[in-house]
Amino acid sequence: MNQDQSEIISPPTSFGRILLAVGPGLIVAGSIVGSGELIATTKTGAESGFSLLWLIVIGCVIKVFAQIEFGRYALISGKTTLVALDEVPGPRIKGRGNWLVWYWLIMWLASISQLGGIVGGVGQALSISAPLTRQGVAYNQAADAEQLARFDAFRAAHDRGESEFEVSTPNTWVTYDATYHPADAGEHVQPHDTAIWAILISLITSVILVVGRYNLIQSFSTALVASFTLLVVVNVYWLQSEAEFAFSAKEFLSGLMFSFPEQTAGVSPIRTALATFGIIGVGAAELITYPYWCLEKGYGKFTGKNDGSPAWKQRAAGWMRVMHVDAWGSMLIYTFATIAFYLLGASVLHRIGLTPEKGDMVRTLAVMFQPVFSEWAATVFLFGALAVLYSTFFVANASHARTFSDALRVIGLIAHDEQTRDRWIRILSGVFPILCVVIFIAFPAPAQLVLISGIAQGIMLPMLAGAALFFRYKRSVEGLEPNKLWDTFLWLSAAAMLVTGAWTFYAQFI
């Protein structure tokens, strides 16, 4: 079937027009910041201090080369990622999809669990800012008092020149436990407000995604991420005026010196950091979904079907330049944001001795804003947390609907025509948000759900690195190959992904 010639568009040449044509990378950034940056990165900083900043920076930068190779093949072939991965040599299961597609299905299960953690984080933020029950109000009062006591104890110890401090548990827990806490319970009983909010958010998201389109997703995610990223950067800047939380240039540079933190009882910063590496920047899930957004943006159809003509090659080269600006520009945005999140975790949470966990994950993260915004900290942070957490939940569910429907046709469960795939995208857009909240209710530990996905994605990174090299050397078009310097960095990227993938597997399972 011949392509409609009206769909073919010459690529922009001026930098201003190129910027107007970007977008897929901004969507990817929207799906990254709420999980890898806000949750996993700050947890790593809280556990390890400044010592693993180098690993976080590498995790953001090194995977872009593979990302662009995936996008390049999608642009010149018009093929989606899972269709392309099905071409990579290797064993197949009964002729229905190769090994990469089947491992992706395993990783997808972990990724959808991650979104259960994300919607749980959204529910936590809303239950803190707008509790729905009397128990929710009482829990907020007790938990806020406890964290404030820890924060004040740290400041008082700092003023006295002491590094150790003790926290007196506020009496508010006594009142709360007497009312809501069964005698045989080991922890303070969580109210149902978080689950109720998470269910409501999931239902609303299902409706929006079923009727939504590309432009809505791009605009919505970009606005949410931009607002909170700016807020975090301002917070880091003003933090330098707070003596007990300001970080020195020496501390910052020490984090780039390839050092390792000491493992303390019950805490393994390296294990957390490796799980974080899998999902910060473009994680394995984003490497796979990026080409889908490039195709939906129109880069493939604008280039046109490969007829081998000089005009086609010229268009392809031009749209590849647009894709490069898109990928590298988004990388700068999320790397800058990631460093800011890490510095907050290391400067505030690590020094106070707090780690984002389970039902109090969002409340603990809000402490990062306490030194600068004081009594406004919770309000300011909750606004930002809602922005980026919901952006991630929204964009990632849209991405999963596209990739999973594609997987169904690759393994032969649905027809290959685009009408069937579009119908399944709409169906899964409605189903997946509901599945996410079911997972959260069954396992209400958001940070742990996010890190599980990080492990699964970290293990897949070497596989995707191999696929990127396959696309580069076996699926390139003559005259459109990258230069030798690019190839060098692509191999370095693949090597780094191999090392971290193997390291992640070893740290988690051996």
One Martini backbone bead per residue (centre of mass of N, CA, C, O) as a GRO file, in nm:
protein
  510
    1MET     BB    1   0.094   0.038   0.025
    2ASN     BB    2   0.071   0.363  -0.041
    3GLN     BB    3   0.167   0.663   0.050
    4ASP     BB    4   0.059   0.958   0.142
    5GLN     BB    5   0.199   1.246   0.017
    6SER     BB    6   0.076   1.451   0.232
    7GLU     BB    7   0.257   1.333   0.478
    8ILE     BB    8   0.498   1.456   0.351
    9ILE     BB    9   0.772   1.631   0.522
   10SER     BB   10   0.984   1.867   0.554
   11PRO     BB   11   1.236   1.944   0.740
   12PRO     BB   12   1.360   2.138   0.960
   13THR     BB   13   1.636   2.388   0.984
   14SER     BB   14   1.582   2.564   1.205
   15PHE     BB   15   1.605   2.580   1.541
   16GLY     BB   16   1.322   2.685   1.603
   17ARG     BB   17   1.166   2.467   1.433
   18ILE     BB   18   1.282   2.224   1.575
   19LEU     BB   19   1.162   2.286   1.855
   20LEU     BB   20   0.861   2.262   1.746
   21ALA     BB   21   0.916   1.933   1.674
   22VAL     BB   22   0.927   1.846   1.942
   23GLY     BB   23   0.828   1.573   2.220
   24PRO     BB   24   0.898   1.275   2.298
   25GLY     BB   25   1.106   1.352   2.522
   26LEU     BB   26   0.896   1.494   2.707
   27ILE     BB   27   0.731   1.245   2.763
   28VAL     BB   28   0.957   1.081   2.889
   29ALA     BB   29   1.014   1.281   3.117
   30GLY     BB   30   0.727   1.249   3.241
   31SER     BB   31   0.784   0.931   3.312
   32ILE     BB   32   1.041   0.974   3.504
   33VAL     BB   33   1.032   1.182   3.748
   34GLY     BB   34   0.822   1.028   3.946
   35SER     BB   35   1.022   0.777   3.995
   36GLY     BB   36   1.332   0.801   3.960
   37GLU     BB   37   1.361   1.085   4.094
   38LEU     BB   38   1.167   1.127   4.341
   39ILE     BB   39   1.215   0.836   4.464
   40ALA     BB   40   1.484   0.678   4.394
   41THR     BB   41   1.694   0.908   4.415
   42THR     BB   42   1.628   1.007   4.705
   43LYS     BB   43   1.678   0.733   4.836
   44THR     BB   44   1.974   0.715   4.762
   45GLY     BB   45   2.061   0.978   4.905
   46ALA     BB   46   1.955   0.895   5.189
   47GLU     BB   47   2.151   0.635   5.209
   48SER     BB   48   2.448   0.764   5.075
   49GLY     BB   49   2.456   1.043   5.003
   50PHE     BB   50   2.711   1.166   4.784
   51SER     BB   51   2.870   0.899   4.672
   52LEU     BB   52   2.644   0.829   4.410
   53LEU     BB   53   2.629   1.056   4.192
   54TRP     BB   54   2.785   0.930   3.953
   55LEU     BB   55   2.577   0.705   3.889
   56ILE     BB   56   2.342   0.893   3.821
   57VAL     BB   57   2.468   1.046   3.584
   58ILE     BB   58   2.529   0.802   3.406
   59GLY     BB   59   2.231   0.700   3.393
   60CYS     BB   60   2.138   0.951   3.218
   61VAL     BB   61   2.354   0.958   2.969
   62ILE     BB   62   2.435   0.664   2.846
   63LYS     BB   63   2.138   0.582   2.705
   64VAL     BB   64   2.097   0.778   2.455
   65PHE     BB   65   2.234   0.619   2.226
   66ALA     BB   66   2.028   0.389   2.220
   67GLN     BB   67   1.777   0.560   2.182
   68ILE     BB   68   1.856   0.670   1.897
   69GLU     BB   69   1.871   0.397   1.756
   70PHE     BB   70   1.577   0.328   1.791
   71GLY     BB   71   1.470   0.583   1.648
   72ARG     BB   72   1.610   0.546   1.377
   73TYR     BB   73   1.470   0.280   1.290
   74ALA     BB   74   1.181   0.387   1.304
   75LEU     BB   75   1.214   0.612   1.090
   76ILE     BB   76   1.322   0.428   0.839
   77SER     BB   77   1.083   0.188   0.880
   78GLY     BB   78   0.812   0.227   1.075
   79LYS     BB   79   0.880   0.060   1.326
   80THR     BB   80   0.827  -0.076   1.605
   81THR     BB   81   0.997  -0.199   1.867
   82LEU     BB   82   0.885  -0.495   1.890
   83VAL     BB   83   0.915  -0.554   1.591
   84ALA     BB   84   1.219  -0.504   1.590
   85LEU     BB   85   1.304  -0.706   1.818
   86ASP     BB   86   1.200  -0.960   1.650
   87GLU     BB   87   1.471  -0.944   1.459
   88VAL     BB   88   1.647  -1.044   1.667
   89PRO     BB   89   1.856  -1.269   1.736
   90GLY     BB   90   1.714  -1.581   1.854
   91PRO     BB   91   1.512  -1.731   2.043
   92ARG     BB   92   1.195  -1.900   2.013
   93ILE     BB   93   0.843  -1.931   2.101
   94LYS     BB   94   0.671  -2.104   1.890
   95GLY     BB   95   0.705  -1.852   1.683
   96ARG     BB   96   0.625  -1.628   1.928
   97GLY     BB   97   0.854  -1.461   1.958
   98ASN     BB   98   1.124  -1.353   2.104
   99TRP     BB   99   1.318  -1.319   2.382
  100LEU     BB  100   1.278  -1.009   2.412
  101VAL     BB  101   0.969  -1.005   2.419
  102TRP     BB  102   0.936  -1.191   2.669
  103TYR     BB  103   1.098  -1.021   2.868
  104TRP     BB  104   0.924  -0.772   2.842
  105LEU     BB  105   0.679  -0.898   2.983
  106ILE     BB  106   0.819  -0.918   3.254
  107MET     BB  107   0.888  -0.616   3.280
  108TRP     BB  108   0.598  -0.514   3.259
  109LEU     BB  109   0.502  -0.625   3.530
  110ALA     BB  110   0.695  -0.444   3.692
  111SER     BB  111   0.598  -0.171   3.569
  112ILE     BB  112   0.301  -0.189   3.663
  113SER     BB  113   0.384  -0.196   3.959
  114GLN     BB  114   0.515   0.079   3.964
  115LEU     BB  115   0.240   0.225   3.909
  116GLY     BB  116   0.125   0.142   4.175
  117GLY     BB  117   0.325   0.319   4.335
  118ILE     BB  118   0.249   0.589   4.203
  119VAL     BB  119  -0.057   0.597   4.278
  120GLY     BB  120   0.009   0.580   4.577
  121GLY     BB  121   0.156   0.854   4.587
  122VAL     BB  122  -0.087   1.019   4.504
  123GLY     BB  123  -0.265   0.928   4.739
  124GLN     BB  124  -0.083   1.039   4.961
  125ALA     BB  125  -0.086   1.337   4.881
  126LEU     BB  126  -0.398   1.366   4.906
  127SER     BB  127  -0.428   1.259   5.205
  128ILE     BB  128  -0.263   1.499   5.319
  129SER     BB  129  -0.419   1.748   5.180
  130ALA     BB  130  -0.714   1.557   5.158
  131PRO     BB  131  -0.873   1.421   5.382
  132LEU     BB  132  -1.161   1.188   5.420
  133THR     BB  133  -1.105   1.117   5.725
  134ARG     BB  134  -1.061   1.114   6.059
  135GLN     BB  135  -0.821   0.924   6.055
  136GLY     BB  136  -0.656   1.088   5.852
  137VAL     BB  137  -0.625   1.339   6.027
  138ALA     BB  138  -0.490   1.200   6.273
  139TYR     BB  139  -0.248   1.083   6.123
  140ASN     BB  140  -0.128   1.347   6.020
  141GLN     BB  141  -0.075   1.474   6.295
  142ALA     BB  142   0.117   1.254   6.405
  143ALA     BB  143   0.326   1.237   6.172
  144ASP     BB  144   0.406   1.536   6.160
  145ALA     BB  145   0.508   1.555   6.453
  146GLU     BB  146   0.735   1.348   6.428
  147GLN     BB  147   0.899   1.482   6.197
  148LEU     BB  148   0.935   1.756   6.334
  149ALA     BB  149   1.094   1.648   6.575
  150ARG     BB  150   1.334   1.546   6.407
  151PHE     BB  151   1.408   1.813   6.277
  152ASP     BB  152   1.451   1.976   6.542
  153ALA     BB  153   1.668   1.790   6.664
  154PHE     BB  154   1.880   1.837   6.446
  155ARG     BB  155   1.906   2.146   6.475
  156ALA     BB  156   1.986   2.148   6.770
  157ALA     BB  157   2.242   1.976   6.738
  158HIS     BB  158   2.382   2.166   6.538
  159ASP     BB  159   2.392   2.415   6.730
  160ARG     BB  160   2.573   2.237   6.942
  161GLY     BB  161   2.778   2.052   6.764
  162GLU     BB  162   2.618   1.785   6.698
  163SER     BB  163   2.570   1.458   6.537
  164GLU     BB  164   2.383   1.360   6.755
  165PHE     BB  165   2.032   1.249   6.803
  166GLU     BB  166   1.720   1.280   6.972
  167VAL     BB  167   1.379   1.148   6.972
  168SER     BB  168   1.072   1.256   7.076
  169THR     BB  169   0.778   1.112   7.097
  170PRO     BB  170   0.488   1.210   7.032
  171ASN     BB  171   0.171   1.204   7.190
  172THR     BB  172  -0.013   1.169   6.934
  173TRP     BB  173   0.013   0.855   6.909
  174VAL     BB  174  -0.143   0.777   7.156
  175THR     BB  175  -0.417   0.876   7.060
  176TYR     BB  176  -0.431   0.723   6.796
  177ASP     BB  177  -0.387   0.429   6.901
  178ALA     BB  178  -0.630   0.427   7.100
  179THR     BB  179  -0.839   0.451   6.852
  180TYR     BB  180  -0.690   0.269   6.585
  181HIS     BB  181  -0.507   0.055   6.752
  182PRO     BB  182  -0.441  -0.251   6.770
  183ALA     BB  183  -0.282  -0.451   6.995
  184ASP     BB  184  -0.141  -0.650   6.753
  185ALA     BB  185  -0.006  -0.423   6.618
  186GLY     BB  186   0.310  -0.307   6.481
  187GLU     BB  187   0.172  -0.054   6.355
  188HIS     BB  188   0.045   0.212   6.235
  189VAL     BB  189  -0.257   0.259   6.119
  190GLN     BB  190  -0.377   0.292   5.809
  191PRO     BB  191  -0.562   0.470   5.628
  192HIS     BB  192  -0.797   0.481   5.343
  193ASP     BB  193  -0.738   0.740   5.177
  194THR     BB  194  -0.526   0.649   4.971
  195ALA     BB  195  -0.699   0.435   4.824
  196ILE     BB  196  -0.931   0.618   4.740
  197TRP     BB  197  -0.765   0.816   4.571
  198ALA     BB  198  -0.638   0.606   4.379
  199ILE     BB  199  -0.904   0.515   4.254
  200LEU     BB  200  -0.998   0.787   4.143
  201ILE     BB  201  -0.750   0.844   3.963
  202SER     BB  202  -0.773   0.591   3.787
  203LEU     BB  203  -1.051   0.650   3.665
  204ILE     BB  204  -0.982   0.922   3.537
  205THR     BB  205  -0.746   0.819   3.359
  206SER     BB  206  -0.903   0.623   3.185
  207VAL     BB  207  -1.077   0.835   3.045
  208ILE     BB  208  -0.858   1.019   2.927
  209LEU     BB  209  -0.705   0.795   2.759
  210VAL     BB  210  -0.938   0.703   2.576
  211VAL     BB  211  -0.979   1.016   2.454
  212GLY     BB  212  -0.697   1.074   2.402
  213ARG     BB  213  -0.399   1.235   2.270
  214TYR     BB  214  -0.092   1.330   2.197
  215ASN     BB  215  -0.109   1.638   2.263
  216LEU     BB  216  -0.217   1.603   2.547
  217ILE     BB  217   0.017   1.440   2.665
  218GLN     BB  218   0.245   1.641   2.605
  219SER     BB  219   0.133   1.898   2.747
  220PHE     BB  220   0.074   1.784   3.028
  221SER     BB  221   0.357   1.669   3.103
  222THR     BB  222   0.524   1.926   3.058
  223ALA     BB  223   0.386   2.112   3.266
  224LEU     BB  224   0.433   1.939   3.520
  225VAL     BB  225   0.742   1.907   3.511
  226ALA     BB  226   0.830   2.204   3.490
  227SER     BB  227   0.713   2.306   3.760
  228PHE     BB  228   0.876   2.113   3.956
  229THR     BB  229   1.163   2.154   3.861
  230LEU     BB  230   1.177   2.450   3.939
  231LEU     BB  231   1.118   2.405   4.241
  232VAL     BB  232   1.368   2.229   4.303
  233VAL     BB  233   1.588   2.426   4.219
  234VAL     BB  234   1.510   2.649   4.420
  235ASN     BB  235   1.552   2.476   4.672
  236VAL     BB  236   1.854   2.419   4.635
  237TYR     BB  237   1.946   2.711   4.634
  238TRP     BB  238   1.822   2.796   4.920
  239LEU     BB  239   1.969   2.577   5.090
  240GLN     BB  240   2.248   2.735   5.108
  241SER     BB  241   2.126   2.925   5.354
  242GLU     BB  242   2.139   2.654   5.524
  243ALA     BB  243   2.376   2.546   5.725
  244GLU     BB  244   2.281   2.236   5.794
  245PHE     BB  245   2.216   2.180   5.455
  246ALA     BB  246   2.446   2.269   5.318
  247PHE     BB  247   2.658   2.223   5.038
  248SER     BB  248   2.962   2.162   4.927
  249ALA     BB  249   3.192   2.136   4.682
  250LYS     BB  250   3.330   1.891   4.807
  251GLU     BB  251   3.080   1.711   4.829
  252PHE     BB  252   3.002   1.715   4.533
  253LEU     BB  253   3.276   1.604   4.419
  254SER     BB  254   3.275   1.338   4.585
  255GLY     BB  255   3.026   1.221   4.412
  256LEU     BB  256   3.240   1.200   4.141
  257MET     BB  257   3.470   0.967   4.267
  258PHE     BB  258   3.392   0.661   4.271
  259SER     BB  259   3.242   0.592   4.530
  260PHE     BB  260   3.147   0.414   4.838
  261PRO     BB  261   2.929   0.318   5.060
  262GLU     BB  262   2.837   0.217   5.359
  263GLN     BB  263   2.702  -0.058   5.505
  264THR     BB  264   2.416  -0.087   5.686
  265ALA     BB  265   2.184  -0.187   5.885
  266GLY     BB  266   1.933  -0.276   5.652
  267VAL     BB  267   2.124  -0.118   5.434
  268SER     BB  268   2.160  -0.086   5.057
  269PRO     BB  269   2.274   0.149   4.852
  270ILE     BB  270   2.366  -0.012   4.602
  271ARG     BB  271   2.100  -0.155   4.544
  272THR     BB  272   1.934   0.099   4.510
  273ALA     BB  273   2.109   0.231   4.284
  274LEU     BB  274   2.072   0.005   4.070
  275ALA     BB  275   1.768   0.032   4.054
  276THR     BB  276   1.779   0.329   3.972
  277PHE     BB  277   1.944   0.305   3.706
  278GLY     BB  278   1.704   0.158   3.543
  279ILE     BB  279   1.500   0.445   3.567
  280ILE     BB  280   1.678   0.656   3.498
  281GLY     BB  281   1.617   0.832   3.267
  282VAL     BB  282   1.642   0.601   3.020
  283GLY     BB  283   1.500   0.334   3.056
  284ALA     BB  284   1.398   0.046   2.934
  285ALA     BB  285   1.108   0.145   2.889
  286GLU     BB  286   1.190   0.411   2.731
  287LEU     BB  287   1.348   0.282   2.502
  288ILE     BB  288   1.087   0.144   2.390
  289THR     BB  289   0.878   0.399   2.380
  290TYR     BB  290   1.006   0.628   2.213
  291PRO     BB  291   0.937   0.537   1.915
  292TYR     BB  292   0.632   0.564   1.944
  293TRP     BB  293   0.634   0.877   1.976
  294CYS     BB  294   0.778   0.936   1.712
  295LEU     BB  295   0.553   0.815   1.532
  296GLU     BB  296   0.316   0.983   1.653
  297LYS     BB  297   0.438   1.257   1.573
  298GLY     BB  298   0.564   1.177   1.249
  299TYR     BB  299   0.855   1.109   1.152
  300GLY     BB  300   0.798   0.869   0.960
  301LYS     BB  301   0.578   0.992   0.763
  302PHE     BB  302   0.742   1.245   0.688
  303THR     BB  303   0.968   1.080   0.543
  304GLY     BB  304   0.879   0.812   0.439
  305LYS     BB  305   0.922   0.575   0.223
  306ASN     BB  306   1.174   0.369   0.128
  307ASP     BB  307   1.311   0.441  -0.212
  308GLY     BB  308   1.630   0.535  -0.233
  309SER     BB  309   1.626   0.828  -0.254
  310PRO     BB  310   1.768   1.132  -0.208
  311ALA     BB  311   1.515   1.266  -0.085
  312TRP     BB  312   1.474   1.065   0.143
  313LYS     BB  313   1.753   1.095   0.278
  314GLN     BB  314   1.719   1.394   0.340
  315ARG     BB  315   1.473   1.365   0.523
  316ALA     BB  316   1.591   1.163   0.724
  317ALA     BB  317   1.824   1.343   0.821
  318GLY     BB  318   1.645   1.575   0.925
  319TRP     BB  319   1.470   1.408   1.133
  320MET     BB  320   1.717   1.314   1.295
  321ARG     BB  321   1.793   1.590   1.400
  322VAL     BB  322   1.539   1.631   1.558
  323MET     BB  323   1.575   1.380   1.740
  324HIS     BB  324   1.837   1.470   1.871
  325VAL     BB  325   1.727   1.723   2.006
  326ASP     BB  326   1.510   1.579   2.167
  327ALA     BB  327   1.691   1.380   2.330
  328TRP     BB  328   1.906   1.583   2.445
  329GLY     BB  329   1.714   1.787   2.571
  330SER     BB  330   1.576   1.591   2.771
  331MET     BB  331   1.835   1.504   2.913
  332LEU     BB  332   1.901   1.777   3.041
  333ILE     BB  333   1.647   1.798   3.210
  334TYR     BB  334   1.658   1.522   3.376
  335THR     BB  335   1.946   1.554   3.487
  336PHE     BB  336   1.904   1.813   3.644
  337ALA     BB  337   1.673   1.700   3.818
  338THR     BB  338   1.821   1.456   3.940
  339ILE     BB  339   2.041   1.609   4.091
  340ALA     BB  340   1.849   1.771   4.267
  341PHE     BB  341   1.717   1.531   4.411
  342TYR     BB  342   1.974   1.409   4.527
  343LEU     BB  343   2.066   1.654   4.696
  344LEU     BB  344   1.821   1.649   4.882
  345GLY     BB  345   1.859   1.367   4.998
  346ALA     BB  346   2.154   1.418   5.107
  347SER     BB  347   2.110   1.695   5.271
  348VAL     BB  348   1.849   1.600   5.439
  349LEU     BB  349   1.770   1.296   5.484
  350HIS     BB  350   2.050   1.184   5.561
  351ARG     BB  351   2.103   1.375   5.808
  352ILE     BB  352   1.837   1.293   5.964
  353GLY     BB  353   1.745   0.979   5.895
  354LEU     BB  354   1.567   0.946   5.628
  355THR     BB  355   1.335   0.713   5.455
  356PRO     BB  356   1.146   0.624   5.197
  357GLU     BB  357   0.841   0.459   5.315
  358LYS     BB  358   0.566   0.346   5.232
  359GLY     BB  359   0.309   0.528   5.377
  360ASP     BB  360   0.552   0.774   5.422
  361MET     BB  361   0.692   0.870   5.163
  362VAL     BB  362   0.580   1.157   5.099
  363ARG     BB  363   0.625   1.279   5.381
  364THR     BB  364   0.933   1.247   5.372
  365LEU     BB  365   0.988   1.410   5.112
  366ALA     BB  366   0.879   1.684   5.231
  367VAL     BB  367   1.130   1.747   5.413
  368MET     BB  368   1.308   1.874   5.184
  369PHE     BB  369   1.128   2.159   5.223
  370GLN     BB  370   1.162   2.262   5.519
  371PRO     BB  371   1.411   2.458   5.530
  372VAL     BB  372   1.278   2.671   5.323
  373PHE     BB  373   0.938   2.656   5.368
  374SER     BB  374   0.848   2.534   5.620
  375GLU     BB  375   0.511   2.559   5.673
  376TRP     BB  376   0.498   2.527   5.337
  377ALA     BB  377   0.621   2.255   5.254
  378ALA     BB  378   0.383   2.060   5.212
  379THR     BB  379   0.230   2.225   5.001
  380VAL     BB  380   0.454   2.253   4.791
  381PHE     BB  381   0.523   1.954   4.755
  382LEU     BB  382   0.244   1.838   4.687
  383PHE     BB  383   0.215   1.981   4.425
  384GLY     BB  384   0.466   1.853   4.290
  385ALA     BB  385   0.403   1.554   4.337
  386LEU     BB  386   0.142   1.548   4.180
  387ALA     BB  387   0.262   1.629   3.912
  388VAL     BB  388   0.483   1.397   3.868
  389LEU     BB  389   0.328   1.145   3.945
  390TYR     BB  390   0.094   1.183   3.746
  391SER     BB  391   0.259   1.206   3.493
  392THR     BB  392   0.371   0.920   3.505
  393PHE     BB  393   0.104   0.767   3.515
  394PHE     BB  394  -0.010   0.877   3.253
  395VAL     BB  395   0.220   0.817   3.045
  396ALA     BB  396   0.281   0.515   3.109
  397ASN     BB  397   0.000   0.408   3.037
  398ALA     BB  398   0.009   0.500   2.745
  399SER     BB  399   0.259   0.331   2.673
  400HIS     BB  400   0.157   0.047   2.754
  401ALA     BB  401  -0.077   0.033   2.553
  402ARG     BB  402   0.111   0.033   2.302
  403THR     BB  403   0.309  -0.202   2.365
  404PHE     BB  404   0.108  -0.432   2.435
  405SER     BB  405  -0.048  -0.435   2.169
  406ASP     BB  406   0.206  -0.505   2.009
  407ALA     BB  407   0.269  -0.775   2.149
  408LEU     BB  408   0.011  -0.923   2.061
  409ARG     BB  409   0.094  -0.924   1.753
  410VAL     BB  410   0.376  -1.054   1.769
  411ILE     BB  411   0.249  -1.327   1.920
  412GLY     BB  412  -0.049  -1.371   1.772
  413LEU     BB  413  -0.329  -1.257   1.924
  414ILE     BB  414  -0.346  -1.037   1.701
  415ALA     BB  415  -0.383  -0.846   1.456
  416HIS     BB  416  -0.175  -0.634   1.239
  417ASP     BB  417  -0.360  -0.420   1.213
  418GLU     BB  418  -0.423  -0.089   1.304
  419GLN     BB  419  -0.716  -0.108   1.401
  420THR     BB  420  -0.672  -0.323   1.617
  421ARG     BB  421  -0.455  -0.173   1.777
  422ASP     BB  422  -0.622   0.082   1.843
  423ARG     BB  423  -0.839  -0.067   2.004
  424TRP     BB  424  -0.640  -0.179   2.224
  425ILE     BB  425  -0.540   0.087   2.326
  426ARG     BB  426  -0.812   0.180   2.442
  427ILE     BB  427  -0.859  -0.056   2.631
  428LEU     BB  428  -0.585  -0.041   2.795
  429SER     BB  429  -0.619   0.254   2.890
  430GLY     BB  430  -0.856   0.161   3.085
  431VAL     BB  431  -0.723  -0.088   3.242
  432PHE     BB  432  -0.438  -0.021   3.366
  433PRO     BB  433  -0.506   0.178   3.598
  434ILE     BB  434  -0.667  -0.037   3.754
  435LEU     BB  435  -0.438  -0.242   3.790
  436CYS     BB  436  -0.252  -0.059   3.955
  437VAL     BB  437  -0.441  -0.022   4.207
  438VAL     BB  438  -0.459  -0.320   4.278
  439ILE     BB  439  -0.159  -0.356   4.341
  440PHE     BB  440  -0.142  -0.147   4.569
  441ILE     BB  441  -0.353  -0.274   4.760
  442ALA     BB  442  -0.189  -0.546   4.783
  443PHE     BB  443   0.096  -0.347   4.779
  444PRO     BB  444   0.158  -0.079   5.007
  445ALA     BB  445   0.476  -0.003   4.855
  446PRO     BB  446   0.599   0.222   4.653
  447ALA     BB  447   0.913   0.210   4.660
  448GLN     BB  448   0.934  -0.099   4.610
  449LEU     BB  449   0.786  -0.106   4.337
  450VAL     BB  450   0.988   0.072   4.189
  451LEU     BB  451   1.249  -0.104   4.241
  452ILE     BB  452   1.157  -0.360   4.098
  453SER     BB  453   1.156  -0.229   3.821
  454GLY     BB  454   1.456  -0.148   3.822
  455ILE     BB  455   1.565  -0.435   3.814
  456ALA     BB  456   1.428  -0.535   3.552
  457GLN     BB  457   1.551  -0.304   3.376
  458GLY     BB  458   1.850  -0.351   3.436
  459ILE     BB  459   1.860  -0.642   3.309
  460MET     BB  460   1.769  -0.532   3.011
  461LEU     BB  461   1.992  -0.341   2.911
  462PRO     BB  462   2.187  -0.539   2.759
  463MET     BB  463   1.977  -0.625   2.549
  464LEU     BB  464   1.935  -0.338   2.427
  465ALA     BB  465   2.226  -0.292   2.349
  466GLY     BB  466   2.237  -0.521   2.142
  467ALA     BB  467   2.006  -0.411   1.966
  468ALA     BB  468   2.139  -0.141   1.891
  469LEU     BB  469   2.378  -0.274   1.739
  470PHE     BB  470   2.205  -0.420   1.532
  471PHE     BB  471   2.078  -0.168   1.405
  472ARG     BB  472   2.342  -0.030   1.324
  473TYR     BB  473   2.478  -0.290   1.147
  474LYS     BB  474   2.188  -0.428   1.012
  475ARG     BB  475   1.982  -0.141   0.978
  476SER     BB  476   2.125   0.041   0.793
  477VAL     BB  477   2.164   0.320   0.579
  478GLU     BB  478   2.308   0.421   0.317
  479GLY     BB  479   2.424   0.749   0.416
  480LEU     BB  480   2.306   0.724   0.747
  481GLU     BB  481   2.549   0.685   0.904
  482PRO     BB  482   2.731   0.717   1.158
  483ASN     BB  483   3.002   0.806   1.306
  484LYS     BB  484   3.278   0.702   1.481
  485LEU     BB  485   3.222   0.857   1.740
  486TRP     BB  486   2.943   0.746   1.786
  487ASP     BB  487   3.024   0.447   1.797
  488THR     BB  488   3.197   0.472   2.047
  489PHE     BB  489   2.966   0.562   2.239
  490LEU     BB  490   2.784   0.321   2.189
  491TRP     BB  491   2.979   0.111   2.307
  492LEU     BB  492   3.001   0.240   2.585
  493SER     BB  493   2.704   0.220   2.649
  494ALA     BB  494   2.684  -0.089   2.625
  495ALA     BB  495   2.894  -0.153   2.842
  496ALA     BB  496   2.751  -0.010   3.078
  497MET     BB  497   2.487  -0.178   3.057
  498LEU     BB  498   2.622  -0.449   3.108
  499VAL     BB  499   2.746  -0.395   3.384
  500THR     BB  500   2.486  -0.302   3.535
  501GLY     BB  501   2.319  -0.552   3.476
  502ALA     BB  502   2.509  -0.758   3.611
  503TRP     BB  503   2.524  -0.613   3.884
  504THR     BB  504   2.226  -0.627   3.949
  505PHE     BB  505   2.200  -0.934   3.946
  506TYR     BB  506   2.413  -0.991   4.162
  507ALA     BB  507   2.298  -0.808   4.397
  508GLN     BB  508   2.006  -0.959   4.403
  509PHE     BB  509   2.087  -1.302   4.349
  510ILE     BB  510   2.408  -1.354   4.480
   0.00000   0.00000   0.00000
